[in-house]
Coordinates of C-alpha atoms in Angstrom, one line a residue:
M1 CA -0.2 0.0 -0.2
E2 CA 1.4 3.3 -0.9
V3 CA 2.0 5.6 2.2
S4 CA 3.1 9.2 1.1
V5 CA 6.5 10.9 2.8
S6 CA 4.8 13.1 5.1
Q7 CA 2.6 10.1 6.3
K8 CA 5.4 7.7 6.9
Q9 CA 8.0 9.8 8.2
K10 CA 7.9 11.3 11.9
Q11 CA 9.8 14.6 12.5
T12 CA 13.1 13.3 13.9
D13 CA 16.0 15.6 15.1
F14 CA 19.6 14.9 14.5
E15 CA 22.3 16.6 17.2
L16 CA 25.4 17.6 15.2
A17 CA 28.7 18.9 16.3
S18 CA 28.8 21.4 13.9
V19 CA 27.5 22.7 10.3
S20 CA 29.1 25.1 8.2
E21 CA 28.9 26.1 4.6
V22 CA 32.3 25.1 2.5
S23 CA 34.0 27.9 1.2
S24 CA 32.2 30.7 3.3
S25 CA 33.0 32.0 6.8
S26 CA 29.8 34.2 7.3
S27 CA 27.3 30.9 6.5
T28 CA 28.2 29.0 9.9
L29 CA 25.8 28.3 12.7
P30 CA 27.0 28.1 16.6
P31 CA 28.8 25.3 17.5
S32 CA 26.2 24.1 20.0
P33 CA 23.9 22.4 20.0
V34 CA 23.2 22.0 16.4
V35 CA 19.9 20.4 15.1
A36 CA 19.5 18.9 11.6
R37 CA 15.8 17.8 10.7
F38 CA 14.0 16.3 7.4
G39 CA 10.7 18.1 6.6
F40 CA 8.4 19.8 4.3
D41 CA 8.4 22.8 2.7
S42 CA 5.6 23.6 -0.1
G43 CA 5.7 20.0 -1.0
A44 CA 9.0 19.7 -1.3
S45 CA 11.3 17.4 1.2
V46 CA 13.9 19.4 2.8
L47 CA 16.8 19.2 5.3
R48 CA 16.9 22.0 7.7
F49 CA 19.9 22.9 9.9
H50 CA 19.4 25.4 12.9
S51 CA 20.4 25.8 16.2
D52 CA 18.1 25.7 19.7
S53 CA 16.7 28.8 18.4
E54 CA 14.1 28.0 15.9
S55 CA 14.6 31.5 14.2
N56 CA 18.4 30.6 13.8
E57 CA 18.2 28.7 10.8
A58 CA 21.2 28.8 8.4
F59 CA 20.6 26.5 5.9
H60 CA 17.8 24.8 3.8
I61 CA 18.3 22.0 1.7
D62 CA 16.1 20.6 -1.0
L63 CA 16.9 16.8 -0.9
R64 CA 16.1 16.6 -4.7
S65 CA 19.3 17.8 -5.8
A66 CA 21.2 16.6 -2.7
Q67 CA 24.2 14.3 -2.3
L68 CA 25.7 13.1 0.9
F69 CA 29.4 12.0 1.5
R70 CA 31.2 10.4 4.5
L71 CA 34.3 12.0 4.7
S72 CA 35.4 10.2 7.9
P73 CA 33.4 8.3 10.8
V74 CA 32.1 11.7 12.0
E75 CA 32.5 14.1 9.2
S76 CA 30.2 14.2 6.0
I77 CA 29.7 16.8 3.3
C78 CA 26.3 17.6 1.5
I79 CA 26.8 18.4 -2.1
C80 CA 23.5 20.3 -3.4
G81 CA 22.6 22.1 -6.6
T82 CA 20.9 25.5 -6.3
S83 CA 20.7 28.9 -8.3
E84 CA 21.1 32.6 -8.1
T85 CA 17.8 33.9 -9.6
N86 CA 19.2 37.0 -10.6
T87 CA 21.8 35.4 -13.0
E88 CA 20.1 32.0 -14.0
K89 CA 23.6 30.6 -13.0
S90 CA 23.7 27.0 -11.5
Y91 CA 26.2 26.0 -8.9
S92 CA 27.1 23.5 -6.8
R93 CA 26.7 24.2 -2.9
G94 CA 28.8 22.2 -0.2
I95 CA 27.7 21.7 3.6
S96 CA 30.3 20.1 5.9
I97 CA 28.8 18.4 8.7
Q98 CA 30.7 17.1 12.1
F99 CA 28.9 14.5 13.8
R100 CA 29.5 13.9 17.8
K101 CA 29.9 10.2 17.2
E102 CA 30.0 7.5 14.6
E103 CA 26.6 6.3 15.5
E104 CA 25.0 9.6 14.8
S105 CA 26.6 9.5 11.8
R106 CA 25.4 6.3 10.5
A107 CA 21.6 7.0 11.7
F108 CA 21.5 10.1 9.6
H109 CA 22.8 8.9 6.6
S110 CA 20.2 6.1 7.0
A111 CA 17.7 8.5 7.3
F112 CA 19.0 10.7 4.5
D113 CA 18.9 7.6 2.5
Q114 CA 15.5 6.7 3.2
W115 CA 14.0 10.3 2.6
K116 CA 15.6 10.1 -0.8
K117 CA 14.3 6.7 -1.8
E118 CA 11.0 8.0 -0.5
L119 CA 11.2 11.1 -2.5
V120 CA 11.7 9.1 -5.5
L121 CA 8.2 7.3 -5.2
Q122 CA 6.7 10.4 -4.2
E123 CA 7.6 12.2 -7.4
S124 CA 7.0 9.4 -9.4
C125 CA 3.4 9.6 -8.3
L126 CA 2.7 13.0 -9.8
P127 CA -0.8 13.7 -11.0
N128 CA 0.1 13.5 -14.6
G129 CA 2.8 11.1 -14.3
I130 CA 5.6 12.9 -15.5
L131 CA 8.6 13.5 -13.7
S132 CA 11.0 16.1 -15.4
A133 CA 9.9 18.9 -18.1
S134 CA 12.0 17.2 -20.9
K135 CA 10.0 14.9 -23.3
S136 CA 10.3 11.3 -22.4
K137 CA 11.0 8.1 -24.9
F138 CA 7.1 7.6 -24.8
D139 CA 6.5 11.3 -25.8
D140 CA 8.7 10.9 -28.6
K141 CA 6.7 7.7 -30.1
I142 CA 3.2 8.5 -29.1
E143 CA 1.2 11.3 -30.4
A144 CA -0.4 13.5 -27.3
S145 CA -3.8 13.1 -28.5
S146 CA -3.5 9.3 -28.8
A147 CA -1.9 8.9 -25.2
K148 CA -4.7 11.2 -23.7
M149 CA -7.3 8.9 -25.2
Y150 CA -5.6 5.9 -24.3
F151 CA -5.0 6.7 -20.9
H152 CA -8.8 8.0 -20.1
Y153 CA -10.0 4.8 -21.5
Y154 CA -8.0 2.6 -19.2
G155 CA -8.5 5.0 -16.4
Q156 CA -12.4 4.2 -16.1
L157 CA -13.7 1.3 -13.9
L158 CA -16.2 0.1 -16.5
H159 CA -13.7 -0.7 -18.8
Q160 CA -11.1 -2.7 -16.2
Q161 CA -14.7 -4.3 -15.1
N162 CA -14.9 -5.7 -18.8
M163 CA -11.5 -7.1 -18.4
L164 CA -11.9 -8.3 -14.9
Q165 CA -15.0 -10.0 -16.2
D166 CA -13.3 -11.8 -18.5
Y167 CA -12.6 -15.0 -16.6
V168 CA -10.5 -16.8 -18.9
R169 CA -8.0 -13.8 -18.7
T170 CA -8.1 -13.2 -15.1
G171 CA -8.4 -16.8 -14.3
T172 CA -5.4 -17.5 -16.4
Y173 CA -3.4 -15.1 -14.9
Y174 CA -4.4 -16.2 -11.5
A175 CA -3.6 -19.5 -12.0
A176 CA -0.3 -19.2 -13.6
V177 CA 0.9 -16.6 -10.8
I178 CA -0.5 -19.1 -7.5
E179 CA 0.5 -22.2 -9.2
N180 CA 4.2 -20.6 -9.5
R181 CA 4.8 -19.5 -5.8
A182 CA 8.0 -20.4 -6.0
D183 CA 8.8 -17.6 -8.4
F184 CA 7.0 -15.1 -6.7
A185 CA 7.7 -15.9 -2.9
G186 CA 10.1 -13.5 -1.1
R187 CA 10.7 -11.5 -4.4
V188 CA 10.4 -8.2 -5.6
V189 CA 7.7 -7.7 -8.3
V190 CA 6.5 -4.9 -10.5
D191 CA 3.2 -4.8 -12.2
V192 CA 3.7 -3.1 -15.6
G193 CA 0.2 -1.1 -16.6
A194 CA -1.3 -2.4 -13.2
G195 CA -4.8 -1.1 -13.9
S196 CA -7.1 -2.0 -11.1
G197 CA -4.0 -3.6 -9.5
I198 CA -5.6 -7.2 -9.4
L199 CA -2.2 -8.5 -10.7
S200 CA -0.5 -6.9 -7.8
L201 CA -2.9 -8.6 -5.5
F202 CA -2.3 -12.0 -6.9
A203 CA 1.7 -11.4 -6.8
A204 CA 0.9 -10.7 -3.1
Q205 CA -1.2 -13.8 -2.6
A206 CA 1.7 -16.0 -4.1
G207 CA 4.2 -14.3 -1.3
A208 CA 5.9 -11.9 -3.0
K209 CA 8.1 -9.5 -0.7
H210 CA 6.8 -6.4 -2.5
V211 CA 5.1 -5.4 -5.4
Y212 CA 5.4 -2.0 -7.5
A213 CA 2.2 -1.6 -9.1
V214 CA 2.8 1.1 -11.9
E215 CA 0.0 2.6 -13.8
A216 CA 0.1 6.2 -15.6
S217 CA -3.8 6.7 -15.9
E218 CA -6.3 7.5 -13.3
M219 CA -7.2 4.1 -12.5
A220 CA -4.0 4.5 -10.1
E221 CA -6.4 6.2 -7.8
Y222 CA -8.7 3.1 -7.7
A223 CA -5.7 0.9 -7.6
R224 CA -4.9 2.4 -4.2
K225 CA -8.4 2.1 -2.9
L226 CA -8.5 -1.6 -3.9
I227 CA -5.3 -2.3 -2.4
A228 CA -5.8 -0.5 1.1
G229 CA -9.1 -2.2 1.1
N230 CA -7.3 -5.5 1.2
P231 CA -4.5 -4.3 4.0
S232 CA -3.0 -8.2 4.7
L233 CA -1.8 -8.1 0.8
G234 CA -1.7 -4.1 0.4
Q235 CA 0.9 -3.4 3.2
R236 CA 3.6 -5.2 0.8
I237 CA 2.0 -3.3 -2.5
T238 CA 3.4 0.3 -3.4
V239 CA 1.1 2.1 -6.4
V240 CA 3.3 4.1 -8.5
K241 CA 1.7 6.6 -10.7
G242 CA 3.6 7.4 -13.5
K243 CA 4.2 6.3 -17.3
V244 CA 6.9 3.2 -17.4
E245 CA 9.1 5.3 -19.2
E246 CA 9.8 8.1 -16.7
V247 CA 9.1 6.6 -13.3
E248 CA 12.2 5.6 -10.7
L249 CA 11.9 2.8 -8.5
P250 CA 14.1 2.1 -5.5
E251 CA 14.8 -1.2 -6.4
K252 CA 15.2 -3.9 -9.2
A253 CA 12.4 -6.7 -9.6
D254 CA 13.0 -10.3 -9.6
I255 CA 10.2 -10.6 -11.6
L256 CA 7.4 -8.5 -14.0
I257 CA 4.1 -9.3 -14.4
S258 CA 1.7 -7.4 -16.8
E259 CA -1.1 -7.8 -19.2
P260 CA 0.5 -6.0 -22.5
M261 CA -1.6 -7.9 -24.9
G262 CA -3.9 -6.0 -27.4
T263 CA -5.8 -6.9 -30.2
L264 CA -3.6 -9.2 -32.5
L265 CA -1.4 -9.1 -29.6
V266 CA 0.6 -5.8 -30.6
N267 CA -2.1 -3.6 -31.0
E268 CA -1.9 -0.2 -28.2
R269 CA 2.0 -0.7 -28.4
M270 CA 2.0 -1.7 -24.7
L271 CA 4.6 -4.7 -25.5
E272 CA 7.3 -2.1 -26.2
T273 CA 6.5 -0.6 -22.7
Y274 CA 6.7 -4.1 -20.9
V275 CA 10.2 -4.4 -22.8
I276 CA 11.3 -0.9 -21.4
A277 CA 10.2 -2.1 -18.2
R278 CA 12.4 -5.2 -18.7
D279 CA 15.5 -2.8 -19.8
R280 CA 14.8 -0.6 -16.6
F281 CA 13.8 -2.7 -13.8
L282 CA 14.2 -6.4 -14.0
V283 CA 17.5 -7.9 -12.7
P284 CA 19.4 -10.0 -14.8
D285 CA 17.6 -13.6 -15.9
G286 CA 14.6 -12.1 -14.0
K287 CA 11.4 -13.6 -15.2
M288 CA 8.6 -12.0 -17.0
F289 CA 4.7 -13.2 -16.8
P290 CA 3.9 -13.5 -19.6
T291 CA 7.3 -14.9 -21.3
I292 CA 6.4 -15.8 -24.9
G293 CA 3.7 -14.5 -27.5
R294 CA 2.8 -15.9 -30.4
I295 CA 0.6 -14.5 -33.6
H296 CA -1.3 -17.0 -35.6
M297 CA -2.4 -16.1 -38.9
A298 CA -4.7 -18.7 -41.5
P299 CA -6.8 -17.8 -44.5
F300 CA -10.6 -18.1 -44.2
S301 CA -13.4 -18.4 -46.1
D302 CA -16.5 -16.7 -45.2
E303 CA -19.4 -15.5 -47.7
Y304 CA -21.5 -14.1 -45.3
L305 CA -18.7 -11.9 -43.8
F306 CA -17.7 -10.5 -47.1
V307 CA -21.0 -9.8 -48.4
E308 CA -21.9 -7.9 -45.1
M309 CA -18.8 -5.7 -45.4
A310 CA -19.1 -4.9 -49.1
N311 CA -23.2 -3.9 -48.4
K312 CA -21.9 -1.6 -45.9
A313 CA -20.8 0.5 -48.9
L314 CA -23.7 0.4 -50.9
F315 CA -25.2 3.7 -49.2
W316 CA -22.3 5.6 -51.6
Q317 CA -24.0 4.2 -54.6
Q318 CA -27.1 6.4 -54.6
Q319 CA -27.2 8.6 -57.5
N320 CA -30.1 10.9 -56.1
Y321 CA -29.7 11.5 -52.5
Y322 CA -31.4 14.3 -51.9
G323 CA -30.6 15.8 -55.4
V324 CA -27.0 14.8 -54.9
D325 CA -24.8 12.0 -56.7
L326 CA -22.8 10.2 -53.6
T327 CA -21.0 7.5 -56.1
P328 CA -18.3 9.5 -56.6
L329 CA -17.2 8.5 -52.8
Y330 CA -18.5 4.6 -53.2
G331 CA -15.1 3.6 -54.1
S332 CA -13.2 5.5 -51.3
A333 CA -16.0 4.3 -48.7
F334 CA -15.5 0.6 -50.1
K335 CA -11.7 0.6 -49.2
G336 CA -12.6 2.0 -45.9
Y337 CA -14.7 -0.5 -44.9
F338 CA -12.1 -3.3 -46.0
S339 CA -9.1 -1.7 -44.0
Q340 CA -11.4 -2.0 -41.1
P341 CA -10.5 -5.5 -39.5
V342 CA -13.1 -7.4 -37.9
V343 CA -13.1 -8.5 -34.3
D344 CA -15.5 -11.1 -33.5
A345 CA -15.4 -15.3 -32.3
F346 CA -15.7 -17.2 -35.5
D347 CA -16.4 -21.0 -36.2
P348 CA -12.8 -22.5 -36.6
R349 CA -14.2 -24.7 -39.6
V350 CA -14.1 -21.3 -41.5
L351 CA -10.5 -22.0 -41.9
V352 CA -8.9 -23.3 -45.0
A353 CA -5.2 -23.7 -44.2
P354 CA -2.9 -24.7 -41.3
A355 CA -2.1 -21.7 -39.2
I356 CA 1.4 -19.7 -39.6
S357 CA 2.8 -18.7 -36.3
H358 CA 4.9 -15.8 -35.4
V359 CA 6.9 -15.8 -31.7
I360 CA 7.9 -13.1 -29.7
N361 CA 10.0 -13.9 -26.7
F362 CA 9.7 -11.2 -24.4
T363 CA 12.7 -11.9 -22.4
S364 CA 15.1 -11.2 -25.6
I365 CA 13.3 -9.1 -28.1
K366 CA 14.7 -5.5 -28.3
E367 CA 12.3 -2.6 -28.1
E368 CA 12.8 -1.6 -31.6
D369 CA 12.1 -4.9 -33.3
L370 CA 8.6 -4.3 -32.1
Y371 CA 8.1 -1.2 -34.4
E372 CA 7.8 -3.3 -37.5
I373 CA 7.0 -7.0 -37.6
D374 CA 7.5 -8.8 -40.8
V375 CA 5.7 -12.1 -41.0
P376 CA 5.9 -14.4 -44.1
L377 CA 3.2 -16.0 -45.0
K378 CA 2.8 -19.1 -46.9
F379 CA 0.0 -21.3 -47.1
K380 CA -1.2 -24.8 -48.7
A381 CA -4.8 -24.8 -48.6
A382 CA -6.8 -28.4 -47.1
V383 CA -10.1 -27.4 -49.1
G384 CA -11.0 -25.4 -52.2
G385 CA -12.9 -22.6 -51.9
R386 CA -12.9 -18.6 -52.3
V387 CA -10.4 -17.3 -49.5
H388 CA -11.8 -13.9 -47.9
G389 CA -9.0 -13.2 -46.0
L390 CA -6.6 -13.6 -42.9
A391 CA -7.8 -14.9 -39.6
C392 CA -5.4 -13.8 -36.8
W393 CA -5.4 -14.8 -33.1
F394 CA -2.8 -14.9 -30.4
D395 CA -1.7 -16.7 -27.2
V396 CA 0.9 -15.9 -24.6
L397 CA 2.9 -18.5 -22.1
F398 CA 3.5 -18.2 -18.7
N399 CA 6.5 -19.8 -18.1
G400 CA 6.8 -20.5 -14.9
S401 CA 9.2 -22.6 -12.6
T402 CA 6.7 -25.2 -11.5
V403 CA 3.9 -24.8 -14.3
Q404 CA 3.7 -23.6 -18.0
R405 CA 0.7 -22.3 -18.4
W406 CA -1.0 -20.7 -21.8
L407 CA -3.7 -18.0 -22.1
T408 CA -5.1 -18.8 -25.7
T409 CA -7.7 -16.7 -27.5
A410 CA -8.1 -19.1 -30.5
P411 CA -10.9 -20.2 -32.5
G412 CA -13.1 -23.1 -30.6
A413 CA -11.7 -21.9 -27.3
P414 CA -13.7 -20.3 -24.9
T415 CA -14.0 -16.5 -26.0
T416 CA -12.3 -14.1 -24.3
H417 CA -12.6 -9.9 -24.5
W418 CA -9.9 -9.9 -27.5
Y419 CA -11.8 -12.4 -29.4
Q420 CA -10.3 -13.1 -32.8
L421 CA -9.5 -10.9 -35.7
R422 CA -9.9 -11.1 -39.6
C423 CA -8.8 -9.1 -42.4
V424 CA -11.2 -9.3 -45.0
L425 CA -9.7 -9.1 -48.6
P426 CA -11.6 -6.6 -50.9
Q427 CA -11.1 -9.4 -53.7
P428 CA -11.4 -12.9 -52.9
L429 CA -8.8 -15.1 -54.1
Y430 CA -9.8 -18.6 -55.8
V431 CA -7.9 -21.9 -54.4
M432 CA -8.0 -25.3 -54.6
Q433 CA -7.0 -28.2 -52.4
A434 CA -2.9 -28.4 -52.0
K435 CA -2.5 -27.5 -55.9
M436 CA -2.1 -24.6 -57.9
W437 CA -5.2 -23.6 -60.4
G438 CA -5.6 -21.4 -63.4
P439 CA -2.9 -20.3 -66.0
G440 CA 0.8 -20.7 -65.0
A441 CA -0.3 -23.4 -62.3
E442 CA 2.4 -25.9 -63.7
Q443 CA 5.3 -23.3 -63.3
G444 CA 3.9 -22.2 -59.7
G445 CA 3.6 -19.1 -61.0
I446 CA 1.2 -16.4 -59.1
L447 CA -2.5 -16.9 -60.3
Q448 CA -4.4 -13.9 -58.0
A449 CA -3.5 -11.0 -56.2
S450 CA -5.4 -9.0 -53.4
S451 CA -4.2 -6.5 -51.4
C452 CA -5.4 -4.1 -48.6
K453 CA -3.7 -1.9 -45.9
F454 CA -5.6 -2.8 -42.4
D455 CA -5.6 -0.1 -39.4
L456 CA -5.8 -1.9 -35.9
K457 CA -6.6 1.4 -34.5
E458 CA -10.2 1.4 -36.1
P459 CA -11.5 -2.3 -35.8
Y460 CA -15.2 -3.4 -36.5
Y461 CA -16.4 -4.8 -33.3
R462 CA -19.1 -7.6 -34.7
M463 CA -20.2 -8.7 -31.6
S464 CA -21.6 -7.5 -28.5
Q465 CA -20.9 -10.6 -26.4
P466 CA -18.9 -13.2 -26.3
Q467 CA -19.8 -16.7 -27.9
A468 CA -17.6 -20.0 -28.1
Y469 CA -18.1 -21.9 -30.8
P470 CA -17.0 -25.8 -30.1
V471 CA -15.1 -27.7 -31.4
T472 CA -16.8 -30.7 -33.5
Q473 CA -15.4 -34.3 -33.0
D474 CA -14.4 -33.8 -37.0
Q475 CA -12.8 -30.6 -36.5
P476 CA -9.5 -30.8 -38.4
T477 CA -6.5 -31.0 -35.7
H478 CA -4.2 -28.6 -37.9
H479 CA -6.8 -26.0 -37.0
L480 CA -6.2 -26.2 -33.8
V481 CA -3.5 -24.1 -31.4
N482 CA -0.4 -26.0 -30.1
T483 CA -0.1 -25.4 -26.6
Q484 CA 2.4 -27.9 -25.7
P485 CA 5.5 -26.5 -23.3
V486 CA 7.8 -24.4 -25.1
N487 CA 11.3 -23.9 -23.7
S488 CA 12.4 -20.3 -23.4

């Protein structure tokens, strides 16, 4: 559970032998007694040095820019950045601190380090999740308007409820964590894009030493409430509000947990954030849940869907719409509708060839390798007919030390909130079973071509409620997803 610095720290005084500003004879406190005190000033964490008289304060240091170095068992120097407002010139300031005893020096250094650590967490929880005025890696990649809409969407409880009520998703995550307690017990965990905090709570249930739940949207506030309402688990969870690309954490993680999957696995680009979290927060050889993702693609035949898509553009074929000829826009409308991937649950029997799979290993892939993904496709038709497009789905592996568990969105499996995705071609292709057909077939030439550019950000949701298509006994086995153990 997150506790702010002002709540957690009690005012503690440290008596010192003397304090003086380096290279300055005028800024020196009287030799006895000198008191150092950590506290707050206008929301900033500060260190004050003063004598017995509260009005006789000589030094006031902002801990955000301060560093403390031990010169001897009873002598230290504090270096801090400051500025002259009239010249706007930055420079460093040194404060020499003399302690009475070595034990008091150790206690002061320990308190200083604790305040600095908690200040990092406090700053990472700024309302807008930004730690500095400079643009982060996230800002360089993502349009501000797109990011605002994204975080607004996931900052609403109704969308979190939609994901929580996906019992395939939530139940698989729970099983993957609890069945692999050995990976979580006594370990530091970072929950990347924590949302409601449910995965953080799962990790705490599995015995995690501490969990840092990083969430950039306003959902972080709800996560704090949920975690605070489960105090037996929440006392080992800290909510950090901010972007993974920007926040700082006080320690490295032994294991990352996240739900970074979008439509077709890669949509929403959160996989990149997951990999950045790996590079920033995870110890070498640390574990990632999920560990591996696979994208599956296969050609399908669905005449009804094709006609449905084509008919959506018929409106623009009207030549006398209130006296206006709409046909000049028909071609653009037709192209626009077919650029929308169709998101729904379909019968696996519409597939006409075995699927091709593309594997993404989250533990080793580079962030830049996710910017553009090329998947070579070559299929051998199992049945003849018209191919109307490409059907796609994904699965992820939780490669635990005890149990390997898959979360799949395959057709025929219980439907998830991701459903499946189909890219419908504006011009169907004709194929025959396991052989070429038409002019040039004997030479193995290209017989037909159909192309389209699809926009994953503009899907056509064809279903409002999940619907599972049961696998029949005569279902060809090559349509099913291989969920055998994978060695990472």
